[in-house]
PDB file of C-alpha atoms in Angstrom:
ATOM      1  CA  UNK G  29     -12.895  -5.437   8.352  1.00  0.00           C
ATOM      2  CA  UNK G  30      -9.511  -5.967   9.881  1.00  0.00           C
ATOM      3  CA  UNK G  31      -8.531  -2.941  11.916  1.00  0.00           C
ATOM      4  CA  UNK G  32      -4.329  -2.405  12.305  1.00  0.00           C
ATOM      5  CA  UNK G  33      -3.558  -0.397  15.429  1.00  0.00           C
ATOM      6  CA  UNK G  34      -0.300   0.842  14.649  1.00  0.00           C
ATOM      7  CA  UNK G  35       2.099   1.984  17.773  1.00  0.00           C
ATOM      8  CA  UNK G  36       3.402   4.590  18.530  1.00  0.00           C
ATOM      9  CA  UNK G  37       2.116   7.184  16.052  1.00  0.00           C
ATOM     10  CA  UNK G  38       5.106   9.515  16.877  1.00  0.00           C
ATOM     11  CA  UNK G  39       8.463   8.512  17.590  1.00  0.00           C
ATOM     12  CA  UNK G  40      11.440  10.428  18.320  1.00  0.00           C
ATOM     13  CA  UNK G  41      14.850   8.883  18.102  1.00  0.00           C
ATOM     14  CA  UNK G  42      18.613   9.045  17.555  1.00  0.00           C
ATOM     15  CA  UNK G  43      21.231   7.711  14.829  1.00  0.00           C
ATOM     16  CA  UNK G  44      22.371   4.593  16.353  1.00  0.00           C
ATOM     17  CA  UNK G  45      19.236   4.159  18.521  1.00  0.00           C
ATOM     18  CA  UNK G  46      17.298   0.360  18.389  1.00  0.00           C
ATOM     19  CA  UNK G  47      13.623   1.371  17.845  1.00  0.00           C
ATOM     20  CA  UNK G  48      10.286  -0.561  17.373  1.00  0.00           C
ATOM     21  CA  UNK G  49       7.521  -0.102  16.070  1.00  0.00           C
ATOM     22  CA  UNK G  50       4.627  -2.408  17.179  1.00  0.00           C
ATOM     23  CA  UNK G  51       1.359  -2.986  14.679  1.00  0.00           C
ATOM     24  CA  UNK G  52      -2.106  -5.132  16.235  1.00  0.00           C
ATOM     25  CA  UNK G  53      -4.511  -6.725  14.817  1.00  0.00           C
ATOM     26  CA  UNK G  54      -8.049  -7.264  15.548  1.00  0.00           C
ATOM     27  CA  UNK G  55      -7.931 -10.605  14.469  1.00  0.00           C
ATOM     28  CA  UNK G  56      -5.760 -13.579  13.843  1.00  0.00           C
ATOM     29  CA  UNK G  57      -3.842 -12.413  10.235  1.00  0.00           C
ATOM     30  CA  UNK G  58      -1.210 -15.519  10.896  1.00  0.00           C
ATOM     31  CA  UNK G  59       1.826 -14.110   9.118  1.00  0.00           C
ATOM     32  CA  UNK G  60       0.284 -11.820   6.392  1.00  0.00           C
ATOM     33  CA  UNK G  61       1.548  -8.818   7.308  1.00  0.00           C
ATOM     34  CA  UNK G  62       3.888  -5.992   5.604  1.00  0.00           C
ATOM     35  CA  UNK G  63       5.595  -3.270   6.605  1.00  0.00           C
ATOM     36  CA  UNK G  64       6.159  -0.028   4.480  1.00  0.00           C
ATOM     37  CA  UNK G  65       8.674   3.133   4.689  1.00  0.00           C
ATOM     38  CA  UNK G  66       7.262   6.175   3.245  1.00  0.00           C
ATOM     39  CA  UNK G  67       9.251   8.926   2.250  1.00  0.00           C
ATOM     40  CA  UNK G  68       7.776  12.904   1.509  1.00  0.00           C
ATOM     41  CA  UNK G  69       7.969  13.164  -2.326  1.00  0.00           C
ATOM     42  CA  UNK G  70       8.511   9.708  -2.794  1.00  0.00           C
ATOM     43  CA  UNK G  71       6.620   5.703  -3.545  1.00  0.00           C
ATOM     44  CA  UNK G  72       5.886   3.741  -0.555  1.00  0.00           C
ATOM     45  CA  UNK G  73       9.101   1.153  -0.424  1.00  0.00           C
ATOM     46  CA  UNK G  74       8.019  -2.704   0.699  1.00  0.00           C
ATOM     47  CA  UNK G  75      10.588  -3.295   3.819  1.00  0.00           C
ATOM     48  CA  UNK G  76       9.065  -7.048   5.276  1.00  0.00           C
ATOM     49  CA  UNK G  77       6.439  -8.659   3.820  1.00  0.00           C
ATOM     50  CA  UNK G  78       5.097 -12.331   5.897  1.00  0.00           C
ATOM     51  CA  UNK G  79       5.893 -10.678   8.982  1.00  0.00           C
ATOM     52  CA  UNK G  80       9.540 -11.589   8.688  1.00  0.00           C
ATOM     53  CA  UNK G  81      10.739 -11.967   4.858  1.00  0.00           C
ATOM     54  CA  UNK G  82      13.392  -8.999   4.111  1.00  0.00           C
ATOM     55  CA  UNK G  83      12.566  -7.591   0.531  1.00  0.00           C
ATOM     56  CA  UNK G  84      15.938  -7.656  -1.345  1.00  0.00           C
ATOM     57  CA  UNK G  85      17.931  -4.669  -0.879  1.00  0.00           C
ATOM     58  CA  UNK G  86      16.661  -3.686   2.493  1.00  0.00           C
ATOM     59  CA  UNK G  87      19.413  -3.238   4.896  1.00  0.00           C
ATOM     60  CA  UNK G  88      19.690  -5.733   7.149  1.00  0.00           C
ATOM     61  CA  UNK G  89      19.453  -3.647  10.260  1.00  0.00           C
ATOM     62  CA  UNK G  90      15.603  -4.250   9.545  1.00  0.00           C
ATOM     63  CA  UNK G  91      13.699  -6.949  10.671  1.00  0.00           C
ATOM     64  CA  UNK G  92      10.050  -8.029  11.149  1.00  0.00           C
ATOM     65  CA  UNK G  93       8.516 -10.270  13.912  1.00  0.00           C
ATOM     66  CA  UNK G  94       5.072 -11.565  15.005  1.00  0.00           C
ATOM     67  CA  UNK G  95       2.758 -13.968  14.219  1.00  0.00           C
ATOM     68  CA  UNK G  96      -1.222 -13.865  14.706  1.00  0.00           C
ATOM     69  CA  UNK G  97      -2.133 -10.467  15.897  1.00  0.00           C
ATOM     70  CA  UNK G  98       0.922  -8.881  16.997  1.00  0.00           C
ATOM     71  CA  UNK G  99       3.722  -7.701  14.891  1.00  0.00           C
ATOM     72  CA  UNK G 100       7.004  -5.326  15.534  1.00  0.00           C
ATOM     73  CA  UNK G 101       9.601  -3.692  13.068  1.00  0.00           C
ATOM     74  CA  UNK G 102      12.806  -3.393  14.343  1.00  0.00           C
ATOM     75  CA  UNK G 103      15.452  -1.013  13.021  1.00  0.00           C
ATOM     76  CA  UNK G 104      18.494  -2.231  15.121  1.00  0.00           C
ATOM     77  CA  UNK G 105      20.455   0.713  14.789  1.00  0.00           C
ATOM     78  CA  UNK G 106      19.285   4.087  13.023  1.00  0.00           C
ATOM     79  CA  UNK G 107      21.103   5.354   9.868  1.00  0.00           C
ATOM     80  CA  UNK G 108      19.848   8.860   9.025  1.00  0.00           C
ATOM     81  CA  UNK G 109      18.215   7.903   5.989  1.00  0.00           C
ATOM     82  CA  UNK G 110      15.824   5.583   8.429  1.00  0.00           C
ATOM     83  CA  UNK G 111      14.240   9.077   9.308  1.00  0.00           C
ATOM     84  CA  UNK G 112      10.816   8.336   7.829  1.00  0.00           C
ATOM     85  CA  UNK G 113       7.165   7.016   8.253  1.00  0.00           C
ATOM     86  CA  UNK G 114       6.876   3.709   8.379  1.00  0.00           C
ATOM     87  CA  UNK G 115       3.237   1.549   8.237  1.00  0.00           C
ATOM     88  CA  UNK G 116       1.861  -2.139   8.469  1.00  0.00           C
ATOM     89  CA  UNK G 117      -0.615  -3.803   5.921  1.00  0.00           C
ATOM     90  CA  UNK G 118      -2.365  -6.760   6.624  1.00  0.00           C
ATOM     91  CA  UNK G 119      -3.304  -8.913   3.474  1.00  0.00           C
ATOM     92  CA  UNK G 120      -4.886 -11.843   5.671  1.00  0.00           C
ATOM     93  CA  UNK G 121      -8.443 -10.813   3.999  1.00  0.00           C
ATOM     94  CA  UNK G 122     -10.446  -8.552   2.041  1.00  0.00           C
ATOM     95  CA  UNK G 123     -10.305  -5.522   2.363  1.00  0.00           C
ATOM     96  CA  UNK G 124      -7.077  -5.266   2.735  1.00  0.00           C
ATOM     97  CA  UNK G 125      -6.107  -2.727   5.519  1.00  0.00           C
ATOM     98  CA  UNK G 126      -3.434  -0.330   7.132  1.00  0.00           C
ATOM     99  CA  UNK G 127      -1.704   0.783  10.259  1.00  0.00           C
ATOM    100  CA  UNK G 128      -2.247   4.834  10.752  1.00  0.00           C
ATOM    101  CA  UNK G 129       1.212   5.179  10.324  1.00  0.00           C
ATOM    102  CA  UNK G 130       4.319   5.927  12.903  1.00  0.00           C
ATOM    103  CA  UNK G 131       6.557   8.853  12.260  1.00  0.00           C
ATOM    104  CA  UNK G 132      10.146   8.554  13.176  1.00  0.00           C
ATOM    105  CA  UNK G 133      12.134  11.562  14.101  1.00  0.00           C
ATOM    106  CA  UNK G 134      15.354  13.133  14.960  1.00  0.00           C
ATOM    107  CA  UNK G 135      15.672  13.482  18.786  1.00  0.00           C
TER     108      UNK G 135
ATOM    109  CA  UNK J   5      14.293  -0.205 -12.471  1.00  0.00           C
ATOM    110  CA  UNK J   6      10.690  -1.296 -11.781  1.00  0.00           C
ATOM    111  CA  UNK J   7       7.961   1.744 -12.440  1.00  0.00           C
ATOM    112  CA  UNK J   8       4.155   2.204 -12.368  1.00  0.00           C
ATOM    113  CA  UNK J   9       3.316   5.996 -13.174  1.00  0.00           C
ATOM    114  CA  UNK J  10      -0.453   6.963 -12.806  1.00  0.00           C
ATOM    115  CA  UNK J  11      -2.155   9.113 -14.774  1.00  0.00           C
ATOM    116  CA  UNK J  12      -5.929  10.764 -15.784  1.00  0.00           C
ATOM    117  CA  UNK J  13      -6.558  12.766 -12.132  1.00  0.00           C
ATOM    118  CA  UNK J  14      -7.662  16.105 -11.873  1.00  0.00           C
ATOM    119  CA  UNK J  15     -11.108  18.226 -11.100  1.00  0.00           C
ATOM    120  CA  UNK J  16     -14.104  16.366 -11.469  1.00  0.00           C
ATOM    121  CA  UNK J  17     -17.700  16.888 -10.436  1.00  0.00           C
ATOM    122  CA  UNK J  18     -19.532  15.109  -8.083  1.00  0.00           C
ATOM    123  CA  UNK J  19     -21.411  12.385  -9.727  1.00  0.00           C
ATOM    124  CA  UNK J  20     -18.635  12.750 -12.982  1.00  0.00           C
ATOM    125  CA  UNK J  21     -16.686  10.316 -13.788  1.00  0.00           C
ATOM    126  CA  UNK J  22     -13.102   9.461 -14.377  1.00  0.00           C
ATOM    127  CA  UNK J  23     -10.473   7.137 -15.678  1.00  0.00           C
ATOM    128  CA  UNK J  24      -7.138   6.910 -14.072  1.00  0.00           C
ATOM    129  CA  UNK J  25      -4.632   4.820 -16.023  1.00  0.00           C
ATOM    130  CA  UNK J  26      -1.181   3.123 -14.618  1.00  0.00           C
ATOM    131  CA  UNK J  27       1.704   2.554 -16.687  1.00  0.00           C
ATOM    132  CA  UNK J  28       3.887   0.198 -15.568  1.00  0.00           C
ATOM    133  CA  UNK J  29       8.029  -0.205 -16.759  1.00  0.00           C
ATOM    134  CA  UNK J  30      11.044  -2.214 -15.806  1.00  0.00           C
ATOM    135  CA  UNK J  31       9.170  -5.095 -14.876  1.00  0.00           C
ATOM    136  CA  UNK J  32       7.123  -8.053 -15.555  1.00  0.00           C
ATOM    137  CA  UNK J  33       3.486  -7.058 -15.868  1.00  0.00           C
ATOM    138  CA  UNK J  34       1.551  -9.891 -16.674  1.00  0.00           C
ATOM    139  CA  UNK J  35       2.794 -11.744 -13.678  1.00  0.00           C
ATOM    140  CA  UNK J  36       2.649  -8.920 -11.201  1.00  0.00           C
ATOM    141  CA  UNK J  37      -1.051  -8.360  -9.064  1.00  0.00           C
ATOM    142  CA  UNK J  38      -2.321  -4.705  -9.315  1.00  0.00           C
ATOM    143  CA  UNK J  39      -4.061  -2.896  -5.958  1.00  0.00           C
ATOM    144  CA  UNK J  40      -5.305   0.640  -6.279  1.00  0.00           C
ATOM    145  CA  UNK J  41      -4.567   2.248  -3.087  1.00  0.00           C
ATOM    146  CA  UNK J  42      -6.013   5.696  -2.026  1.00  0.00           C
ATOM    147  CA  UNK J  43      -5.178   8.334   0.858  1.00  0.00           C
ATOM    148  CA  UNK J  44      -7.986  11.531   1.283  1.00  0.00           C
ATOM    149  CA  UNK J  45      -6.723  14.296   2.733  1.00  0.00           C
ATOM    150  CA  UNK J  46      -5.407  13.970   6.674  1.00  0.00           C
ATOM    151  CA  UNK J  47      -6.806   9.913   6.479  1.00  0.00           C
ATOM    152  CA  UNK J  48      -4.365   6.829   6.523  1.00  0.00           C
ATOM    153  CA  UNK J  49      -4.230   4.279   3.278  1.00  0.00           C
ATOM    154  CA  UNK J  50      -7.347   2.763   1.684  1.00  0.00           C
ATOM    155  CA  UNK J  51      -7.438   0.156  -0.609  1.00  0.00           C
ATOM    156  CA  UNK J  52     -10.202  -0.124  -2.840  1.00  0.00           C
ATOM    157  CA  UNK J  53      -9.175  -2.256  -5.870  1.00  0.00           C
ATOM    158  CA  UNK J  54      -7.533  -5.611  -6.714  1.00  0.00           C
ATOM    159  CA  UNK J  55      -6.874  -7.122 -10.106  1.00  0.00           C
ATOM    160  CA  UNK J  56      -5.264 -10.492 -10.793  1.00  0.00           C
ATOM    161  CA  UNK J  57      -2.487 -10.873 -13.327  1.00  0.00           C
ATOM    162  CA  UNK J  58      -4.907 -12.227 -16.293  1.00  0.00           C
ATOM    163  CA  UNK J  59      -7.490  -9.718 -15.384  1.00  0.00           C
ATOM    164  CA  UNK J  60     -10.353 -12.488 -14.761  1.00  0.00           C
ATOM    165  CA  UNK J  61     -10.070 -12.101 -10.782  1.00  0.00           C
ATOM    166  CA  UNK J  62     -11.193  -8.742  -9.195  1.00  0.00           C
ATOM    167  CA  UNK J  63     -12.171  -6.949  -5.904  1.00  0.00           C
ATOM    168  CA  UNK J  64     -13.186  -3.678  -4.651  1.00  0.00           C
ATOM    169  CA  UNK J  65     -13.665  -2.380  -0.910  1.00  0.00           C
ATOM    170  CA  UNK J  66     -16.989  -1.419  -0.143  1.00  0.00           C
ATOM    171  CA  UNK J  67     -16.906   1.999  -0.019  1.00  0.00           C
ATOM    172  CA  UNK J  68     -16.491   2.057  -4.133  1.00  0.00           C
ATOM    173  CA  UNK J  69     -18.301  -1.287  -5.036  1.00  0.00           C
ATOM    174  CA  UNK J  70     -20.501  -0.672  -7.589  1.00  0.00           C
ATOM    175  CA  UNK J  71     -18.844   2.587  -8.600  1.00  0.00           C
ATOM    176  CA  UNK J  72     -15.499   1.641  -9.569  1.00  0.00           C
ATOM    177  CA  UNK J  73     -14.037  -0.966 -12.082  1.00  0.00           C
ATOM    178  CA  UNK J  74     -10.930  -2.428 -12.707  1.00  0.00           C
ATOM    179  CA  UNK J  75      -9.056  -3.622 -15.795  1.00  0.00           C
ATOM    180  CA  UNK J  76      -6.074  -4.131 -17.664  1.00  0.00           C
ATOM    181  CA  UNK J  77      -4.127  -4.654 -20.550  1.00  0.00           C
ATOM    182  CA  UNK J  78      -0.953  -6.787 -20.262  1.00  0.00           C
ATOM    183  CA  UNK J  79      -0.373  -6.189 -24.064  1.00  0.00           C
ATOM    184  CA  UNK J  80       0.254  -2.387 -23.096  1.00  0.00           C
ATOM    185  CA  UNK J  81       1.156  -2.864 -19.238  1.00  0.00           C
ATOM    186  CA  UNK J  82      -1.228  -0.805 -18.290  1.00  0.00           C
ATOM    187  CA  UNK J  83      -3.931  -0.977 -15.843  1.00  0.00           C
ATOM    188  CA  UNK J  84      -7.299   1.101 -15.445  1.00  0.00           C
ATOM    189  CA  UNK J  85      -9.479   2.435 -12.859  1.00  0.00           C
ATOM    190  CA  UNK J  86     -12.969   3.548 -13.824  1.00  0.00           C
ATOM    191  CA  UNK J  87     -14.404   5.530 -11.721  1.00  0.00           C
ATOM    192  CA  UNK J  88     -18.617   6.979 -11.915  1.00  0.00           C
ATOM    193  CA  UNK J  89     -20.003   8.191  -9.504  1.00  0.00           C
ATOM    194  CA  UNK J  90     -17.570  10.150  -8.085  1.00  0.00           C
ATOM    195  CA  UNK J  91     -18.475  11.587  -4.195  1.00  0.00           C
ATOM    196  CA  UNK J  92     -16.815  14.139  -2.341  1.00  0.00           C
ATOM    197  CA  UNK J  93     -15.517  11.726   0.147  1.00  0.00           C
ATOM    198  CA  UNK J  94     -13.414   9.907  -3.275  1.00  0.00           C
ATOM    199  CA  UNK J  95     -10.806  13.261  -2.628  1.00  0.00           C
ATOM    200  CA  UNK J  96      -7.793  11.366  -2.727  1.00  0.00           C
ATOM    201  CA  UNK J  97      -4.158  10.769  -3.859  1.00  0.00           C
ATOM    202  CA  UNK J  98      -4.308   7.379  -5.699  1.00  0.00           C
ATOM    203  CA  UNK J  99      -1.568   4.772  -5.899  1.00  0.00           C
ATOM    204  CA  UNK J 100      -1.226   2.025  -8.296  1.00  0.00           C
ATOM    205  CA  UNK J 101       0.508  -0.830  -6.782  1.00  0.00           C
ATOM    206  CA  UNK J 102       1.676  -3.970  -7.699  1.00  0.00           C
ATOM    207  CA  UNK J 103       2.970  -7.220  -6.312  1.00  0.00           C
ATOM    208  CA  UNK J 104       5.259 -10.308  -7.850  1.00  0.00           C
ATOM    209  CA  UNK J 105       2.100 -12.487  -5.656  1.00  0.00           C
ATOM    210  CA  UNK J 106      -0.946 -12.446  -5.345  1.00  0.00           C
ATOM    211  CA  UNK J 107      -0.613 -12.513  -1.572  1.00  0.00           C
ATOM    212  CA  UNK J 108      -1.298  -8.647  -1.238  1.00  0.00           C
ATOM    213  CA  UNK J 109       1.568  -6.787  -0.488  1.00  0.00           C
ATOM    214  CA  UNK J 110       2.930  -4.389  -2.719  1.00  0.00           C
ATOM    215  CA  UNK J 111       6.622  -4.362  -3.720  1.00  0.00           C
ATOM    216  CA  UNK J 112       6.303  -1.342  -6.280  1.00  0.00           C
ATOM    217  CA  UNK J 113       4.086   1.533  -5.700  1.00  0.00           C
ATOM    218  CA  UNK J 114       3.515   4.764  -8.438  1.00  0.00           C
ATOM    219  CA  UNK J 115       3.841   7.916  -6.883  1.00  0.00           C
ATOM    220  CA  UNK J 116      -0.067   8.858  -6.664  1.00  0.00           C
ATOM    221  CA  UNK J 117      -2.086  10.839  -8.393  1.00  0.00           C
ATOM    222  CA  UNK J 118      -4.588  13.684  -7.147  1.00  0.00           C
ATOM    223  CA  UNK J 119      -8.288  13.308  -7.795  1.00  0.00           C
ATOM    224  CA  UNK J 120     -10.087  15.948  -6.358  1.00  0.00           C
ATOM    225  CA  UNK J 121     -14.065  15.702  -6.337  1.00  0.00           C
ATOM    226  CA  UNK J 122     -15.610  19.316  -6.105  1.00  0.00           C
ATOM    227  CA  UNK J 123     -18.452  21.399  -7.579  1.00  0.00           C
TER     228      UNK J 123
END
């Protein structure tokens, strides 16, 4: 299996910071990658999927990067409502896998 | 407003079975891909199960191989997860997903549903 080492776990951070969040993988996934934003209480929302195709009606302060094994998610400057957890998927092969997940919180 | 709602969780013995069910809304369900995905209690995502949009392409992840099947019916927009078998370590939230591709990525996830395996 493909194992997604998602980094960091924990972040802390500040409306109007420029964070990133960094996801590896074991092996060579090209550009089949997606990143999710997970709310309590509510669905998983698709935020980049290809490494680096905005889903429509994600704010443009996101973006995706990375090709092969390494991958980052950029939120160039944090709104409050960014205040979430935020994970990778690769879909490069079966099974399908995830990043553990990085938290991002109020400084 | 695209929807999938999950249904048919709850209390279940080990070895039992169960059928969850996903109802999907506000959008078009024969051409979108359906992945169960799974999270047990303090573990990161799982996904187990894949269905294509006709139904004739599946795949499961090891770990429920055998045990679990998928299905659906584009008539009702709904999609099915059998599960026998069931194992302690099956304790999850479950989320029907579903993609406009069949890449793999999800762009509409239900809200999960508790199945709790427990004598």
């Amino acid at each position: 299996d493909i194992q997604m080492t998602q980094s960091p776990s924990t972040l802390s951070a500040s409306v109007g910071d420029r964070v990133t969040i960094t996801c590896r993988a074991s092996q060579n996934i090209k550009k089949l990658l997606a990143w999710y934003q997970r709310k309590p209480g509510t669905a998983p929302k698709l935020l980049v999927y290809q490494a680096s195709n905005l889903e429509g009606g994600v704010p443009s302060r996101f973006s995706g990067s990375g090709f092969g094994a390494e991958f980052t998610l950029t939120i160039s400057s944090l709104q409050p409502d960014d205040f979430a957890t935020y994970f990778c998927q690769q879909y490069s092969g079966y099974p399908f896998t995830f990043g553990q997940g990085t938290t991002l919180e109020i400084k | 407003q695209a929807q999938l709602v999950e249904s048919g969780g709850g209390l279940v013995k080990p070895g039992g079975s169960l059928r969850l069910s996903c109802a999907a809304s506000g959008l078009s369900f024969s051409d979108y891909y359906i992945s169960w995905i799974r999270q047990a209690p303090g573990k990161g995502l799982e996904w187990i199960s894949y269905i294509d949009t006709s139904g004739t392409y599946t795949n499961y992840a090891d770990s429920v191989k055998g045990r679990f099947s998928i299905s659906r019916d584009n008539d009702k927009k709904s999609v099915f997860l059998q599960m026998n078998g069931l194992r302690g370590d099956d304790t999850a939230v479950y989320y029907c997903t579903g993609g406009r591709t069949s890449w793999g990525y999800s762009d509409s996830w239900g809200q999960g549903i508790l199945v709790t395996v427990s004598s």
